[in-house]
Each structure stands twice: as C-alpha cells, then as structure tokens.
N, CA and C atoms as an extended XYZ file, in Angstrom:
258
Properties=species:S:1:pos:R:3:atomname:S:1:resname:S:1:resid:I:1 pbc="F F F"
N        24.538      -36.663       31.014 N   MET     1
C        23.342      -35.969       30.579 CA  MET     1
C        22.874      -36.590       29.267 C   MET     1
N        21.605      -37.032       29.207 N   PRO     2
C        21.107      -37.592       27.955 CA  PRO     2
C        20.955      -36.514       26.878 C   PRO     2
N        20.925      -36.950       25.645 N   ARG     3
C        20.770      -36.007       24.530 CA  ARG     3
C        19.385      -35.365       24.542 C   ARG     3
N        18.363      -36.148       24.929 N   PHE     4
C        16.985      -35.654       24.996 CA  PHE     4
C        16.421      -35.916       26.381 C   PHE     4
N        15.622      -34.966       26.876 N   ILE     5
C        14.857      -35.171       28.092 CA  ILE     5
C        13.402      -34.834       27.790 C   ILE     5
N        12.514      -35.334       28.628 N   GLY     6
C        11.101      -35.049       28.423 CA  GLY     6
C        10.264      -35.673       29.515 C   GLY     6
N         8.953      -35.736       29.304 N   PRO     7
C         8.037      -36.254       30.323 CA  PRO     7
C         8.382      -37.664       30.810 C   PRO     7
N         8.976      -38.489       29.975 N   ALA     8
C         9.346      -39.850       30.392 CA  ALA     8
C        10.419      -39.831       31.486 C   ALA     8
N        11.111      -38.703       31.634 N   ASP     9
C        12.158      -38.562       32.653 CA  ASP     9
C        11.623      -37.968       33.955 C   ASP     9
N        10.303      -37.959       34.121 N   ASP    10
C         9.679      -37.383       35.308 CA  ASP    10
C        10.362      -37.877       36.585 C   ASP    10
N        10.751      -36.923       37.440 N   GLY    11
C        11.381      -37.249       38.708 CA  GLY    11
C        12.880      -37.462       38.637 C   GLY    11
N        13.451      -37.424       37.447 N   SER    12
C        14.892      -37.637       37.294 CA  SER    12
C        15.681      -36.390       37.676 C   SER    12
N        16.955      -36.617       37.998 N   ALA    13
C        17.874      -35.521       38.300 CA  ALA    13
C        19.131      -35.731       37.460 C   ALA    13
N        19.586      -34.671       36.818 N   PHE    14
C        20.763      -34.734       35.966 CA  PHE    14
C        21.727      -33.615       36.341 C   PHE    14
N        22.991      -33.808       36.005 N   THR    15
C        24.016      -32.796       36.241 CA  THR    15
C        24.551      -32.320       34.905 C   THR    15
N        24.705      -31.004       34.778 N   MET    16
C        25.263      -30.388       33.575 CA  MET    16
C        26.407      -29.472       33.994 C   MET    16
N        27.225      -29.070       33.038 N   THR    17
C        28.233      -28.050       33.290 CA  THR    17
C        27.848      -26.798       32.509 C   THR    17
N        28.294      -25.651       32.993 N   VAL    18
C        28.004      -24.386       32.316 CA  VAL    18
C        28.436      -24.503       30.855 C   VAL    18
N        27.547      -24.127       29.949 N   GLY    19
C        27.813      -24.200       28.516 CA  GLY    19
C        27.266      -25.457       27.860 C   GLY    19
N        26.953      -26.467       28.640 N   GLN    20
C        26.417      -27.714       28.093 CA  GLN    20
C        24.952      -27.522       27.703 C   GLN    20
N        24.504      -28.297       26.715 N   THR    21
C        23.109      -28.246       26.288 CA  THR    21
C        22.536      -29.655       26.182 C   THR    21
N        21.234      -29.718       26.235 N   THR    22
C        20.475      -30.915       25.925 CA  THR    22
C        19.191      -30.435       25.264 C   THR    22
N        18.367      -31.362       24.812 N   THR    23
C        17.130      -30.994       24.141 CA  THR    23
C        15.943      -31.532       24.925 C   THR    23
N        15.007      -30.651       25.212 N   LEU    24
C        13.729      -31.037       25.802 CA  LEU    24
C        12.779      -31.291       24.646 C   LEU    24
N        12.218      -32.507       24.584 N   ARG    25
C        11.318      -32.859       23.487 CA  ARG    25
C         9.951      -33.263       24.042 C   ARG    25
N         8.922      -32.608       23.520 N   LEU    26
C         7.546      -32.974       23.822 CA  LEU    26
C         6.934      -33.534       22.545 C   LEU    26
N         6.455      -34.757       22.597 N   THR    27
C         5.905      -35.397       21.395 CA  THR    27
C         4.397      -35.235       21.290 C   THR    27
N         3.750      -34.741       22.345 N   ASP    28
C         2.315      -34.492       22.322 CA  ASP    28
C         2.081      -33.047       21.896 C   ASP    28
N         1.499      -32.815       20.700 N   PRO    29
C         1.316      -31.435       20.239 CA  PRO    29
C         0.397      -30.609       21.138 C   PRO    29
N        -0.423      -31.280       21.959 N   ALA    30
C        -1.326      -30.563       22.852 CA  ALA    30
C        -0.734      -30.333       24.245 C   ALA    30
N         0.489      -30.798       24.478 N   ALA    31
C         1.114      -30.647       25.800 CA  ALA    31
C         1.319      -29.170       26.123 C   ALA    31
N         1.178      -28.852       27.395 N   ALA    32
C         1.383      -27.474       27.857 CA  ALA    32
C         2.840      -27.065       27.697 C   ALA    32
N         3.056      -25.762       27.576 N   GLU    33
C         4.413      -25.236       27.472 CA  GLU    33
C         5.198      -25.569       28.739 C   GLU    33
N         6.476      -25.911       28.601 N   PRO    34
C         7.298      -26.158       29.785 CA  PRO    34
C         7.813      -24.844       30.365 C   PRO    34
N         8.322      -24.915       31.591 N   GLU    35
C         8.963      -23.759       32.199 CA  GLU    35
C        10.167      -24.230       32.978 C   GLU    35
N        11.095      -23.313       33.191 N   ALA    36
C        12.286      -23.598       33.993 CA  ALA    36
C        12.262      -22.690       35.210 C   ALA    36
N        12.261      -23.286       36.391 N   ASP    37
C        12.369      -22.537       37.634 CA  ASP    37
C        13.833      -22.532       38.046 C   ASP    37
N        14.365      -21.355       38.307 N   GLY    38
C        15.774      -21.215       38.643 CA  GLY    38
C        16.494      -20.526       37.500 C   GLY    38
N        17.678      -20.009       37.797 N   VAL    39
C        18.420      -19.250       36.786 CA  VAL    39
C        19.572      -20.042       36.180 C   VAL    39
N        19.700      -21.316       36.534 N   ALA    40
C        20.837      -22.102       36.060 CA  ALA    40
C        20.717      -22.515       34.598 C   ALA    40
N        19.478      -22.606       34.076 N   VAL    41
C        19.285      -23.007       32.677 CA  VAL    41
C        18.314      -22.073       31.977 C   VAL    41
N        18.447      -22.026       30.664 N   LEU    42
C        17.500      -21.315       29.802 CA  LEU    42
C        16.802      -22.334       28.914 C   LEU    42
N        15.526      -22.107       28.638 N   LEU    43
C        14.790      -22.901       27.652 CA  LEU    43
C        14.645      -22.053       26.403 C   LEU    43
N        15.197      -22.536       25.300 N   ILE    44
C        15.193      -21.788       24.051 CA  ILE    44
C        14.414      -22.590       23.011 C   ILE    44
N        13.273      -22.072       22.533 N   PRO    45
C        12.478      -22.818       21.550 CA  PRO    45
C        13.281      -23.117       20.285 C   PRO    45
N        13.093      -24.330       19.761 N   VAL    46
C        13.726      -24.752       18.510 CA  VAL    46
C        12.678      -24.618       17.418 C   VAL    46
N        12.994      -23.869       16.382 N   ALA    47
C        12.017      -23.571       15.331 CA  ALA    47
C        11.821      -24.708       14.339 C   ALA    47
N        12.850      -25.442       14.013 N   SER    48
C        12.724      -26.464       12.966 CA  SER    48
C        12.875      -27.857       13.564 C   SER    48
N        11.741      -28.472       13.857 N   VAL    49
C        11.710      -29.817       14.415 CA  VAL    49
C        11.173      -30.745       13.335 C   VAL    49
N        11.894      -31.839       13.074 N   THR    50
C        11.502      -32.715       11.969 CA  THR    50
C        10.450      -33.748       12.351 C   THR    50
N        10.344      -34.120       13.624 N   ALA    51
C         9.350      -35.125       14.034 CA  ALA    51
C         7.950      -34.507       13.996 C   ALA    51
N         6.990      -35.155       13.317 N   PRO    52
C         5.640      -34.605       13.224 CA  PRO    52
C         4.992      -34.445       14.606 C   PRO    52
N         4.457      -33.265       14.874 N   GLY    53
C         3.772      -33.001       16.127 CA  GLY    53
C         4.663      -32.730       17.319 C   GLY    53
N         5.967      -32.947       17.166 N   ALA    54
C         6.890      -32.742       18.284 CA  ALA    54
C         7.278      -31.268       18.390 C   ALA    54
N         7.562      -30.867       19.609 N   ARG    55
C         8.118      -29.536       19.871 CA  ARG    55
C         9.372      -29.718       20.704 C   ARG    55
N        10.354      -28.843       20.469 N   GLU    56
C        11.625      -28.976       21.164 CA  GLU    56
C        12.113      -27.640       21.686 C   GLU    56
N        12.895      -27.714       22.765 N   TRP    57
C        13.571      -26.569       23.343 CA  TRP    57
C        15.001      -26.967       23.637 C   TRP    57
N        15.939      -26.079       23.351 N   GLU    58
C        17.311      -26.291       23.802 CA  GLU    58
C        17.344      -25.924       25.283 C   GLU    58
N        17.912      -26.799       26.094 N   VAL    59
C        18.111      -26.518       27.509 CA  VAL    59
C        19.589      -26.166       27.648 C   VAL    59
N        19.876      -24.909       27.905 N   ARG    60
C        21.261      -24.433       27.962 CA  ARG    60
C        21.636      -24.084       29.404 C   ARG    60
N        22.698      -24.726       29.909 N   ALA    61
C        23.205      -24.436       31.250 CA  ALA    61
C        23.994      -23.129       31.189 C   ALA    61
N        23.532      -22.115       31.921 N   VAL    62
C        24.149      -20.788       31.813 CA  VAL    62
C        24.902      -20.336       33.060 C   VAL    62
N        24.585      -20.920       34.230 N   GLU    63
C        25.342      -20.580       35.430 CA  GLU    63
C        25.172      -21.680       36.469 C   GLU    63
N        26.149      -21.758       37.366 N   ALA    64
C        26.109      -22.783       38.404 CA  ALA    64
C        24.870      -22.596       39.274 C   ALA    64
N        24.280      -23.700       39.664 N   GLY    65
C        23.090      -23.663       40.514 CA  GLY    65
C        22.159      -24.799       40.166 C   GLY    65
N        20.897      -24.640       40.542 N   THR    66
C        19.913      -25.675       40.272 CA  THR    66
C        18.728      -25.088       39.523 C   THR    66
N        18.037      -25.945       38.828 N   ALA    67
C        16.828      -25.550       38.104 CA  ALA    67
C        15.915      -26.761       38.010 C   ALA    67
N        14.644      -26.495       37.871 N   VAL    68
C        13.659      -27.547       37.641 CA  VAL    68
C        12.935      -27.191       36.357 C   VAL    68
N        12.954      -28.115       35.409 N   VAL    69
C        12.203      -27.958       34.167 CA  VAL    69
C        10.956      -28.801       34.340 C   VAL    69
N         9.777      -28.193       34.095 N   ARG    70
C         8.531      -28.914       34.343 CA  ARG    70
C         7.419      -28.467       33.413 C   ARG    70
N         6.359      -29.282       33.424 N   SER    71
C         5.168      -28.942       32.657 CA  SER    71
C         4.409      -27.841       33.382 C   SER    71
N         3.605      -27.116       32.622 N   THR    72
C         2.744      -26.100       33.216 CA  THR    72
C         1.285      -26.547       33.178 C   THR    72
N         1.057      -27.782       32.758 N   GLY    73
C        -0.298      -28.326       32.673 CA  GLY    73
C        -0.277      -29.819       32.935 C   GLY    73
N        -1.276      -30.486       32.416 N   GLU    74
C        -1.381      -31.944       32.580 CA  GLU    74
C        -0.867      -32.630       31.334 C   GLU    74
N        -0.225      -33.757       31.420 N   PRO    75
C         0.173      -34.422       32.653 CA  PRO    75
C         1.349      -33.695       33.305 C   PRO    75
N         1.427      -33.774       34.602 N   ARG    76
C         2.505      -33.139       35.352 CA  ARG    76
C         3.780      -33.969       35.256 C   ARG    76
N         4.894      -33.307       35.067 N   TRP    77
C         6.206      -33.950       35.094 CA  TRP    77
C         7.233      -32.883       35.449 C   TRP    77
N         8.399      -33.316       35.964 N   GLN    78
C         9.489      -32.381       36.226 CA  GLN    78
C        10.816      -33.111       36.221 C   GLN    78
N        11.839      -32.376       35.829 N   VAL    79
C        13.203      -32.882       35.782 CA  VAL    79
C        14.076      -31.865       36.523 C   VAL    79
N        14.882      -32.344       37.465 N   SER    80
C        15.784      -31.473       38.230 CA  SER    80
C        17.159      -31.451       37.575 C   SER    80
N        17.725      -30.262       37.484 N   LEU    81
C        19.049      -30.099       36.872 CA  LEU    81
C        19.964      -29.361       37.843 C   LEU    81
N        21.159      -29.886       38.018 N   THR    82
C        22.196      -29.216       38.799 CA  THR    82
C        23.288      -28.821       37.816 C   THR    82
N        23.640      -27.546       37.825 N   VAL    83
C        24.656      -27.052       36.897 CA  VAL    83
C        25.906      -26.689       37.700 C   VAL    83
N        27.036      -27.210       37.249 N   ALA    84
C        28.320      -26.954       37.890 CA  ALA    84
C        29.208      -26.149       36.954 C   ALA    84
N        30.159      -25.427       37.522 N   GLU    85
C        31.160      -24.726       36.699 CA  GLU    85
C        31.954      -25.759       35.925 C   GLU    85
N        32.519      -25.338       34.811 N   GLU    86
C        33.310      -26.269       33.992 CA  GLU    86
C        34.513      -26.775       34.740 C   GLU    86
C-alpha cells in the first residue's frame, strides 16, 4: 500500500489489513469531495495539511471487505481497496 493515494492512481487496486492507514491527497483545491463506497474503510479529514492548496484524508481500514474511494465530481477517478484481517 502506498503512503499516498489520489487521482493519479485512477483504476488502481490496493490491499490493506484492518488497522492499516494511508493518506488520500487531492492537490487541486477545487476538486470535489471524495467518498468511500463500502464499509471496509473510513475517510477521515486531516485538518493540518502543509502543502498549499492540498487537502488530505486518512483512509483507515476498519473491517474486512472491499471499498471504492472515488471523486464525486470531475475529473472522475476511483481506487479499489480490499481489506483483509490482520
């Protein structure tokens, strides 16, 4: 699992274990809010981001299963996540 994921990873699939985290980073300040479909991960907004104009969310694997993290606007992108038990 990479440390950061984002629109450049469009179409990618990654595997995580319960309890693992990664960071979703959007560098376009006008980009639409992301969403996670499925209950395997949570998206938690990060309040203090040092990169100008960037926004970040912690992606936390909370239970075994699958989830898709994607944009809710343009440009469209999505990343598939499979979460396994530790």
